[in-house]
Amino acid sequence: MRKFILIVFLLCQFFSFGQKPKFDLVQWVNPMIGTHKMGHTYPGATAPFGMVQLSPDTDTIPYAVNGKYNKDVYKYCAGYQYDDPTIVGFSHTHFSGTGHSDLGDFLLMPTTGKLQLNPGTETQPEKGYRSKFLHANEKAEPAYYSVLLDDHNIKAELTATNRVGMHQYTFPKSDEAHIILDLMHGIYNYEDKNVWTFFRVENDTLVTGFRQTNGWARTRTVYFAMSFSKPIESYGNKDYGKAQVYRGFWRKFDQSKNFPEMAGEQLRAYFNFKTEEGEKIKVKFALSPVSTEGALANMRTEIPHWDFDRVKQESQAQWNQELSKVRAVLPTKDDYINFYTALYHTFLGPTTYMDVTGQYRGLDQNNHQANGFTNYTTFSLWDTYRALHPWFNVVQPKRNADMINSMLAHYDQSVHHMLPVWSHHANENWCMIGYHSVSVIADAIMKGTYTGDANRALDACVATARQGYYDGLQYYMQLGYVPEDKNSSSVSKTLEYAYDDWCIAQVAKKLNRQDVYQEFSQRAQNWKNVYDKSIGYMRPKMSDGTFKKEFDVLSTHNQGFIEGNAWNYSLYVPQDPAALIQSMGGNKKFVPHLDSLFTMHLPDEFFADTEDITREGIIGNYVHGNEPAHHAAYLYNWTNQPWKTQERVRMILKKQYQSTPDGLGGNDDCGQMSAWYLFSSLGFYPVAPGSEQYALGSPAVKEATINLENGKTFTVEAKNQSDKNVFVQKVELNSKPLTQPFLNHSDLAKGGKLTFYMSSKPRK
Amino acid sequence: MRKFILIVFLLCQFFSFGQKPKFDLVQWVNPMIGTHKMGHTYPGATAPFGMVQLSPDTDTIPYAVNGKYNKDVYKYCAGYQYDDPTIVGFSHTHFSGTGHSDLGDFLLMPTTGKLQLNPGTETQPEKGYRSKFLHANEKAEPAYYSVLLDDHNIKAELTATNRVGMHQYTFPKSDEAHIILDLMHGIYNYEDKNVWTFFRVENDTLVTGFRQTNGWARTRTVYFAMSFSKPIESYGNKDYGKAQVYRGFWRKFDQSKNFPEMAGEQLRAYFNFKTEEGEKIKVKFALSPVSTEGALANMRTEIPHWDFDRVKQESQAQWNQELSKVRAVLPTKDDYINFYTALYHTFLGPTTYMDVTGQYRGLDQNNHQANGFTNYTTFSLWDTYRALHPWFNVVQPKRNADMINSMLAHYDQSVHHMLPVWSHHANENWCMIGYHSVSVIADAIMKGTYTGDANRALDACVATARQGYYDGLQYYMQLGYVPEDKNSSSVSKTLEYAYDDWCIAQVAKKLNRQDVYQEFSQRAQNWKNVYDKSIGYMRPKMSDGTFKKEFDVLSTHNQGFIEGNAWNYSLYVPQDPAALIQSMGGNKKFVPHLDSLFTMHLPDEFFADTEDITREGIIGNYVHGNEPAHHAAYLYNWTNQPWKTQERVRMILKKQYQSTPDGLGGNDDCGQMSAWYLFSSLGFYPVAPGSEQYALGSPAVKEATINLENGKTFTVEAKNQSDKNVFVQKVELNSKPLTQPFLNHSDLAKGGKLTFYMSSKPRK
């Protein structure tokens, strides 16, 4: 008997049901960071890399009205804006930190009183189902969000497992309690975005259905299964779409009330209850990329009970587990919040995109079985190849390998025979430029974290890089650059292709694929074709070989660059900074030039109207709030003044990351901004993913231990750390001095200790 | 070596490759019958019960324009009207003989000359891709159709296996040969019917995709895979839909030309070739209810080669096999044509609705695996329960059992917990009235042809019959009738529910389920509640128990009946004609009353504007062209003048069935009209499916042998047969006289011989 009790006790410990975690890192995460202004993060509940992102939406601004773009929609990429006074409801899918959007599927909203099926407006919330709320009554934690909905006197609590969102609504006494399911709602919605929606009331506690949209993803379907803890008293729906021509045959029923199957473009449904004071109605809401059957299986597998607190505790225990991959000692409480919130933000995606059975929807719109890997989606690769995937190679190599497997599955299903560019939910949305999947793949292969068939992966990279009809690539292959008169943003494309090509060459070399190595080493030099030595900047070249005449190195509009100017983009040769610096006149010219990036004064309106660049993310002419120059501060390491990297990095960390809702200087971009923070805080950064080299900066931690998946630990210590001591006097790896400001991944992977000796004075 | 040759020879014989069939019954089938006026049959190529119905469409009249019904569309239920001068193209799905429609998926059209992507009009075919044609250049056979497309000088030939259509286009020499794939085209189309379409050019010979519609079926998707025998030179498409809001991200490509993936609501694609004089381009076009992967597997399994003639021969051999289930000796060539075309029409559907793997889309929109049965769809049950499914119990019992298994799968997936009413392609379209699945199930169980779990089937019948919110059923269960003030067509519903309930009772009795038997025997009497003794007609009753005041026994409009009048419908108590006759005053009153049905004169315009009733199908007040009175001519058997049944039946056979394109007096209704013809020609008819009793009539055959699936044969012989000798003097079963004008199915199933002795004089 005693033995039995002991076993139960140990099991409880092991599964940490209700157990206080040894390290409560969850406490440091503030999901509100980035929800104000342009961070585009969401405050709701999600599990690490979870399929469900259950989060409040504070408004429903359409992407377009009558086919015209609605600029204000940009604020609502994640559905939530901190300064909004109302909450429309809680939807189940959100991107974290993107600069364009989609999703917002399946909004639920609990209400009391007279049934209202329209969402109402911010200024007149009482005319719809939405509700006013106060931040004082709001709480956001990893895998937990709660808020008091003032207009309905309902406390709403949310938690989530990987594929299932769980709602707990505490109602007042009411004979008119409702839960609204709005199938019209969505993020970046517009009048024709819903292609089809469908739902069935399977019984008095279970509803299933799907939503199919034509949005950023052109052909996207999400399936759901929703279960109530209490039987529905009655239910109904309203079809806000055009009268359906064939509806006649259904006329024998009143389909709007208590009729269990409905389909159409614009549907809102409601479910009525009677509640006692303080009565909790819980809802489990499961998603699937494949079928309602899949959603139901996900629900039954992941939450086979009705214990909300248990789900919350278990999901938070999972978060603690993930967050404990880095145990940091930091100077201030705010630093803890910034650090662990950044870590949290890097673990939000790419998101799981398969059922518990391994079934997922492929790019070919067929269902596939993921054999031997977890299928992920939401690859914002133009952003995340830079630091997020390299970060995963440090703290999540297994998941990163599966992300690569997911990219290769995408490749196998791609009619273009291409790896993803920007993909989500079984779609390629072609957003931004380059083919940075190859960077992610090369980085993992070069660092030894990709355990699959590297030759197969290389073949996919090569096929992608040779797809002529993709975005100027035919010209690039013919001329050695993308000509601006044939394809816009031509310099950005040329530079990024050249870097990606270098990545391919590295892998080819490692795998002894000489032909490929030759071809892509050659292509990697193509950055030189758009460098105009006469002015010292990258510059758009025309198909006749001449440089574009009218040219403004500061302007971000139609100068051959995307989301950046020539000034920033001219620094982009991550594969060979030394050659770039050489071209630009060597240390003597390059260092003051780079200095001026950070120190020059630009008028406030300068970057206005450039998507994804906002005032908050700018330091001088350096745009930290967007990606193209994320490596720039580290370029001093290739000059004779690496101490400037140390100074700049610490300055950026301070200026661009705050522990407040408006604490992010730009879109978090699916974790890229946060990954920059984490690397930089630890004192090193992957300037060129695809090499195993990190450039050293200046750590902001006092000490941090990375718990590697191979069981080893790698510790960074900053001796004599302080706000003023941003300069590095000396660095030791396992007590041996490093003579160059670089660290190899293989040394990190072996485990060990990197010791920085900090000082307030640069070591010149 | 000799042995080897012998084996090959025997194998060839066995698989009948290129082998002359022993009985060429295919020669007697004229698929053109019913293609003129209101037969609503299609002339194209299909395999028995095949998923693909590849047939020419002669016009594209929309179902509705700006939401308004377009009356002329009714002519195009099967896509083809014999008197049209042009062919728009060849689409892959068609109903046979329905009175409302859908489908017409994936129209292909070969053209030459300048590419034209719009279909053009009948009067100006040269302005579009359609072509003029002549019947002289047209040929229609089972599984084969060919026509010369005059405007393009292309001979088009079509054949089909179960799931794959095969096209063979003989082109002239042309540098501008095209094959157009019109994804906008459809039958009963309207502006918003296409919900979404999607296609990918997988390589230079393979295209895949799907079409999703909101039509008669509300949520329907058909997937395809199309393979060309010759590589495409170039290709493209045009999107006729509204500009897609998010198209911007795709702007980096010209998606209209040689771009391999396209999606939208309104797409037409084209594929360009260069052809030599007389060059044949073949196309294999496979369908799937599940996925493009499924369609491709269907194609590769069913037609793994490019031999058009072989496909045609094999499919025709299959048809010969099926048609040989009845070997008839008939008086004239026209009789052969009528008989075997009717047999052909009864074997067109229900159609196969699963991939070669057994995967199919269920009513819940999930994919399912058909374990141990073939899944069928297109259940036009209000029509087909009468004679088609009983006919299957004679000649296709195994398929009929699988149709019941398909209905039970529908039931399992139905959120209404109901068997199908009118279902097709994973949808319930709720067309017409009753729950006649129960009749089909009862008939098979009572005749011993359903081999599955009869109790499970009965449970499904009972659940269906108790679904209160279905079409007045709650009232019917409460009051014993459907009240006209609560639900229209109330008498038709009451009468048909009562018959269906009797079917349930029969099964319950057989399975010794006493409670069910009691309940439904009781309900089977409900016809009496709408019989108005004072006038001798069935009459709508109000919820207060009074009969509707204003009442016209001849009118078909708002008198409580659907697609019929009180006169015809008052004869509808198939479960108990004797009781009906008794109620109506016995033989003395009933016989002249029934006589007048056939002899009274109604003005020409009488049935005008009653859907599915056309002038051609009317004899007096008897409407043979529609179903409700199909049993009426056989009612004399329950009187003292059964010879009148004999006379009427032969008269109807002569008048309503001709061997010409306009030879059907009404919609063939998925084979119901043809099944009536076959039963009646053989001299017996199932007045009340669900009993094993057939009413005898007057055979039109000289002799016919039914090859039963149990290996036995049942022969009907009509001695002294002639056009004038329509009266039966004597009937012998296995040489023993039958004393009553009835035959039992069990006697038929045992095998044997039924001998009619014919005469020109009635035996009074």
PDB file of C-alpha atoms in Angstrom, chain A residues 63-64 67 100-101 187-190 192-193 195-196 198 200-202 210 212 214-216 218-219 223 242 244-247 249-250 252-253 255 258-263 265 291-293 363-368 413-417 421 428-433 469-471 487, chain B residues 63-64 67 100-101 187-190 192-193 195-196 198 200-202 210 212 214-216 218-219 223 242 244-247 249-250 252-253 255 258-263 265 291-293 363-368 413-417 421 428-433 469-471 487:
ATOM      1  CA  TYR A  63      -8.534  44.316 -45.140  1.00  0.00           C
ATOM      2  CA  ALA A  64     -10.388  45.819 -48.041  1.00  0.00           C
ATOM      3  CA  GLY A  67     -11.612  45.786 -53.323  1.00  0.00           C
ATOM      4  CA  HIS A 100       0.653  41.094 -43.045  1.00  0.00           C
ATOM      5  CA  SER A 101      -2.006  38.719 -41.867  1.00  0.00           C
ATOM      6  CA  ILE A 187      -8.211  38.799 -39.365  1.00  0.00           C
ATOM      7  CA  TYR A 188      -7.470  40.664 -42.583  1.00  0.00           C
ATOM      8  CA  ASN A 189     -11.004  39.809 -43.598  1.00  0.00           C
ATOM      9  CA  TYR A 190     -12.845  41.339 -46.516  1.00  0.00           C
ATOM     10  CA  ASP A 192     -15.362  37.773 -50.182  1.00  0.00           C
ATOM     11  CA  LYS A 193     -12.674  36.235 -48.050  1.00  0.00           C
ATOM     12  CA  VAL A 195     -15.157  30.970 -49.510  1.00  0.00           C
ATOM     13  CA  TRP A 196     -17.357  28.589 -47.563  1.00  0.00           C
ATOM     14  CA  PHE A 198     -20.126  24.766 -42.680  1.00  0.00           C
ATOM     15  CA  ARG A 200     -23.208  20.765 -37.716  1.00  0.00           C
ATOM     16  CA  VAL A 201     -24.693  20.542 -34.259  1.00  0.00           C
ATOM     17  CA  GLU A 202     -23.884  16.892 -33.725  1.00  0.00           C
ATOM     18  CA  PHE A 210     -14.988  24.214 -41.116  1.00  0.00           C
ATOM     19  CA  GLN A 212     -12.529  27.944 -45.989  1.00  0.00           C
ATOM     20  CA  ASN A 214      -9.316  33.006 -49.892  1.00  0.00           C
ATOM     21  CA  GLY A 215      -6.898  35.274 -48.115  1.00  0.00           C
ATOM     22  CA  TRP A 216      -3.179  35.562 -47.798  1.00  0.00           C
ATOM     23  CA  ARG A 218      -5.451  31.377 -51.290  1.00  0.00           C
ATOM     24  CA  THR A 219      -7.009  27.980 -50.658  1.00  0.00           C
ATOM     25  CA  TYR A 223     -11.772  22.320 -39.421  1.00  0.00           C
ATOM     26  CA  LYS A 242     -26.539  36.654 -50.385  1.00  0.00           C
ATOM     27  CA  GLN A 244     -28.597  31.128 -51.712  1.00  0.00           C
ATOM     28  CA  VAL A 245     -30.217  30.286 -55.017  1.00  0.00           C
ATOM     29  CA  TYR A 246     -30.773  26.630 -54.219  1.00  0.00           C
ATOM     30  CA  ARG A 247     -31.961  27.291 -50.686  1.00  0.00           C
ATOM     31  CA  PHE A 249     -34.995  22.713 -51.309  1.00  0.00           C
ATOM     32  CA  TRP A 250     -34.193  23.417 -47.721  1.00  0.00           C
ATOM     33  CA  LYS A 252     -39.119  22.673 -45.680  1.00  0.00           C
ATOM     34  CA  PHE A 253     -37.120  23.532 -42.576  1.00  0.00           C
ATOM     35  CA  GLN A 255     -32.868  26.388 -40.793  1.00  0.00           C
ATOM     36  CA  ASN A 258     -32.415  24.453 -33.805  1.00  0.00           C
ATOM     37  CA  PHE A 259     -31.586  23.045 -37.209  1.00  0.00           C
ATOM     38  CA  PRO A 260     -28.371  21.066 -36.965  1.00  0.00           C
ATOM     39  CA  GLU A 261     -26.656  21.713 -40.288  1.00  0.00           C
ATOM     40  CA  MET A 262     -25.856  24.960 -41.973  1.00  0.00           C
ATOM     41  CA  ALA A 263     -23.517  26.060 -44.732  1.00  0.00           C
ATOM     42  CA  GLU A 265     -20.419  32.143 -46.914  1.00  0.00           C
ATOM     43  CA  SER A 291     -11.219  17.120 -41.071  1.00  0.00           C
ATOM     44  CA  THR A 292     -13.777  17.557 -38.318  1.00  0.00           C
ATOM     45  CA  GLU A 293     -13.085  13.936 -37.458  1.00  0.00           C
ATOM     46  CA  LEU A 363       0.411  22.079 -50.442  1.00  0.00           C
ATOM     47  CA  ASP A 364      -1.331  20.015 -53.135  1.00  0.00           C
ATOM     48  CA  GLN A 365      -4.529  20.242 -51.050  1.00  0.00           C
ATOM     49  CA  ASN A 366      -4.445  16.510 -50.465  1.00  0.00           C
ATOM     50  CA  ASN A 367      -4.195  14.995 -47.013  1.00  0.00           C
ATOM     51  CA  HIS A 368      -0.861  13.493 -46.104  1.00  0.00           C
ATOM     52  CA  GLN A 413       4.115  18.688 -52.859  1.00  0.00           C
ATOM     53  CA  SER A 414       5.064  21.892 -54.673  1.00  0.00           C
ATOM     54  CA  VAL A 415       4.022  22.069 -58.295  1.00  0.00           C
ATOM     55  CA  HIS A 416       6.799  24.656 -58.615  1.00  0.00           C
ATOM     56  CA  HIS A 417       9.354  22.228 -57.221  1.00  0.00           C
ATOM     57  CA  VAL A 421       9.113  31.190 -49.449  1.00  0.00           C
ATOM     58  CA  GLU A 428       2.558  29.307 -50.447  1.00  0.00           C
ATOM     59  CA  ASN A 429       1.708  32.998 -50.162  1.00  0.00           C
ATOM     60  CA  TRP A 430       4.906  34.202 -51.915  1.00  0.00           C
ATOM     61  CA  CYS A 431       5.337  37.073 -49.477  1.00  0.00           C
ATOM     62  CA  MET A 432       8.707  38.895 -49.557  1.00  0.00           C
ATOM     63  CA  ILE A 433      11.723  37.704 -51.523  1.00  0.00           C
ATOM     64  CA  TYR A 469       9.981  31.877 -63.423  1.00  0.00           C
ATOM     65  CA  TYR A 470      10.335  32.753 -59.757  1.00  0.00           C
ATOM     66  CA  ASP A 471      10.739  36.452 -59.108  1.00  0.00           C
ATOM     67  CA  ASN A 487      11.712  43.056 -61.882  1.00  0.00           C
TER      68      ASN A 487
ATOM     69  CA  TYR B  63     -30.284  28.215 -63.423  1.00  0.00           C
ATOM     70  CA  ALA B  64     -30.727  31.739 -62.218  1.00  0.00           C
ATOM     71  CA  GLY B  67     -31.109  35.254 -58.129  1.00  0.00           C
ATOM     72  CA  HIS B 100     -33.865  19.155 -61.376  1.00  0.00           C
ATOM     73  CA  SER B 101     -30.126  19.170 -61.761  1.00  0.00           C
ATOM     74  CA  ILE B 187     -25.355  22.224 -65.329  1.00  0.00           C
ATOM     75  CA  TYR B 188     -27.898  24.303 -63.431  1.00  0.00           C
ATOM     76  CA  ASN B 189     -25.122  26.823 -62.971  1.00  0.00           C
ATOM     77  CA  TYR B 190     -25.610  30.355 -61.760  1.00  0.00           C
ATOM     78  CA  ASP B 192     -22.263  32.146 -57.514  1.00  0.00           C
ATOM     79  CA  LYS B 193     -22.547  28.419 -57.870  1.00  0.00           C
ATOM     80  CA  VAL B 195     -17.548  28.175 -54.570  1.00  0.00           C
ATOM     81  CA  TRP B 196     -13.945  27.486 -55.482  1.00  0.00           C
ATOM     82  CA  PHE B 198      -8.272  24.957 -58.215  1.00  0.00           C
ATOM     83  CA  ARG B 200      -2.231  22.527 -61.011  1.00  0.00           C
ATOM     84  CA  VAL B 201      -0.270  21.673 -64.106  1.00  0.00           C
ATOM     85  CA  GLU B 202       1.831  18.977 -62.509  1.00  0.00           C
ATOM     86  CA  PHE B 210     -11.022  20.327 -58.046  1.00  0.00           C
ATOM     87  CA  GLN B 212     -16.429  23.014 -55.334  1.00  0.00           C
ATOM     88  CA  ASN B 214     -23.040  25.385 -53.912  1.00  0.00           C
ATOM     89  CA  GLY B 215     -25.840  23.962 -55.988  1.00  0.00           C
ATOM     90  CA  TRP B 216     -28.514  21.379 -55.531  1.00  0.00           C
ATOM     91  CA  ARG B 218     -24.885  22.590 -51.033  1.00  0.00           C
ATOM     92  CA  THR B 219     -21.315  21.611 -50.192  1.00  0.00           C
ATOM     93  CA  TYR B 223     -11.529  16.267 -57.735  1.00  0.00           C
ATOM     94  CA  LYS B 242     -13.894  39.415 -59.379  1.00  0.00           C
ATOM     95  CA  GLN B 244      -8.966  38.685 -55.968  1.00  0.00           C
ATOM     96  CA  VAL B 245      -8.037  41.049 -53.174  1.00  0.00           C
ATOM     97  CA  TYR B 246      -4.942  39.173 -52.089  1.00  0.00           C
ATOM     98  CA  ARG B 247      -3.749  38.526 -55.615  1.00  0.00           C
ATOM     99  CA  PHE B 249       1.354  38.592 -53.490  1.00  0.00           C
ATOM    100  CA  TRP B 250       1.132  36.557 -56.616  1.00  0.00           C
ATOM    101  CA  LYS B 252       5.486  38.543 -59.061  1.00  0.00           C
ATOM    102  CA  PHE B 253       4.248  36.033 -61.617  1.00  0.00           C
ATOM    103  CA  GLN B 255      -0.230  33.641 -63.577  1.00  0.00           C
ATOM    104  CA  ASN B 258       2.414  28.800 -68.281  1.00  0.00           C
ATOM    105  CA  PHE B 259       2.043  29.223 -64.547  1.00  0.00           C
ATOM    106  CA  PRO B 260       1.287  25.863 -62.993  1.00  0.00           C
ATOM    107  CA  GLU B 261      -1.113  26.696 -60.178  1.00  0.00           C
ATOM    108  CA  MET B 262      -4.317  28.658 -60.238  1.00  0.00           C
ATOM    109  CA  ALA B 263      -7.318  29.021 -57.977  1.00  0.00           C
ATOM    110  CA  GLU B 265     -14.155  31.099 -58.535  1.00  0.00           C
ATOM    111  CA  SER B 291      -8.705  14.064 -53.592  1.00  0.00           C
ATOM    112  CA  THR B 292      -6.612  14.648 -56.688  1.00  0.00           C
ATOM    113  CA  GLU B 293      -4.379  11.875 -55.393  1.00  0.00           C
ATOM    114  CA  LEU B 363     -22.243  13.336 -45.638  1.00  0.00           C
ATOM    115  CA  ASP B 364     -20.261  14.853 -42.755  1.00  0.00           C
ATOM    116  CA  GLN B 365     -17.746  16.103 -45.351  1.00  0.00           C
ATOM    117  CA  ASN B 366     -15.073  13.846 -43.909  1.00  0.00           C
ATOM    118  CA  ASN B 367     -13.404  11.135 -45.939  1.00  0.00           C
ATOM    119  CA  HIS B 368     -14.440   7.597 -45.137  1.00  0.00           C
ATOM    120  CA  GLN B 413     -23.001  10.263 -41.045  1.00  0.00           C
ATOM    121  CA  SER B 414     -26.271  12.172 -40.941  1.00  0.00           C
ATOM    122  CA  VAL B 415     -26.518  14.841 -38.279  1.00  0.00           C
ATOM    123  CA  HIS B 416     -30.276  14.417 -38.668  1.00  0.00           C
ATOM    124  CA  HIS B 417     -30.025  10.690 -37.980  1.00  0.00           C
ATOM    125  CA  VAL B 421     -34.279  11.511 -49.043  1.00  0.00           C
ATOM    126  CA  GLU B 428     -28.708  15.573 -48.799  1.00  0.00           C
ATOM    127  CA  ASN B 429     -30.615  17.904 -51.107  1.00  0.00           C
ATOM    128  CA  TRP B 430     -34.043  17.206 -49.521  1.00  0.00           C
ATOM    129  CA  CYS B 431     -35.773  17.146 -52.887  1.00  0.00           C
ATOM    130  CA  MET B 432     -39.342  15.825 -52.965  1.00  0.00           C
ATOM    131  CA  ILE B 433     -41.037  14.137 -50.010  1.00  0.00           C
ATOM    132  CA  TYR B 469     -38.543  18.398 -37.600  1.00  0.00           C
ATOM    133  CA  TYR B 470     -38.544  16.744 -40.991  1.00  0.00           C
ATOM    134  CA  ASP B 471     -41.223  18.035 -43.308  1.00  0.00           C
ATOM    135  CA  ASN B 487     -47.059  22.195 -44.154  1.00  0.00           C
TER     136      ASN B 487
END
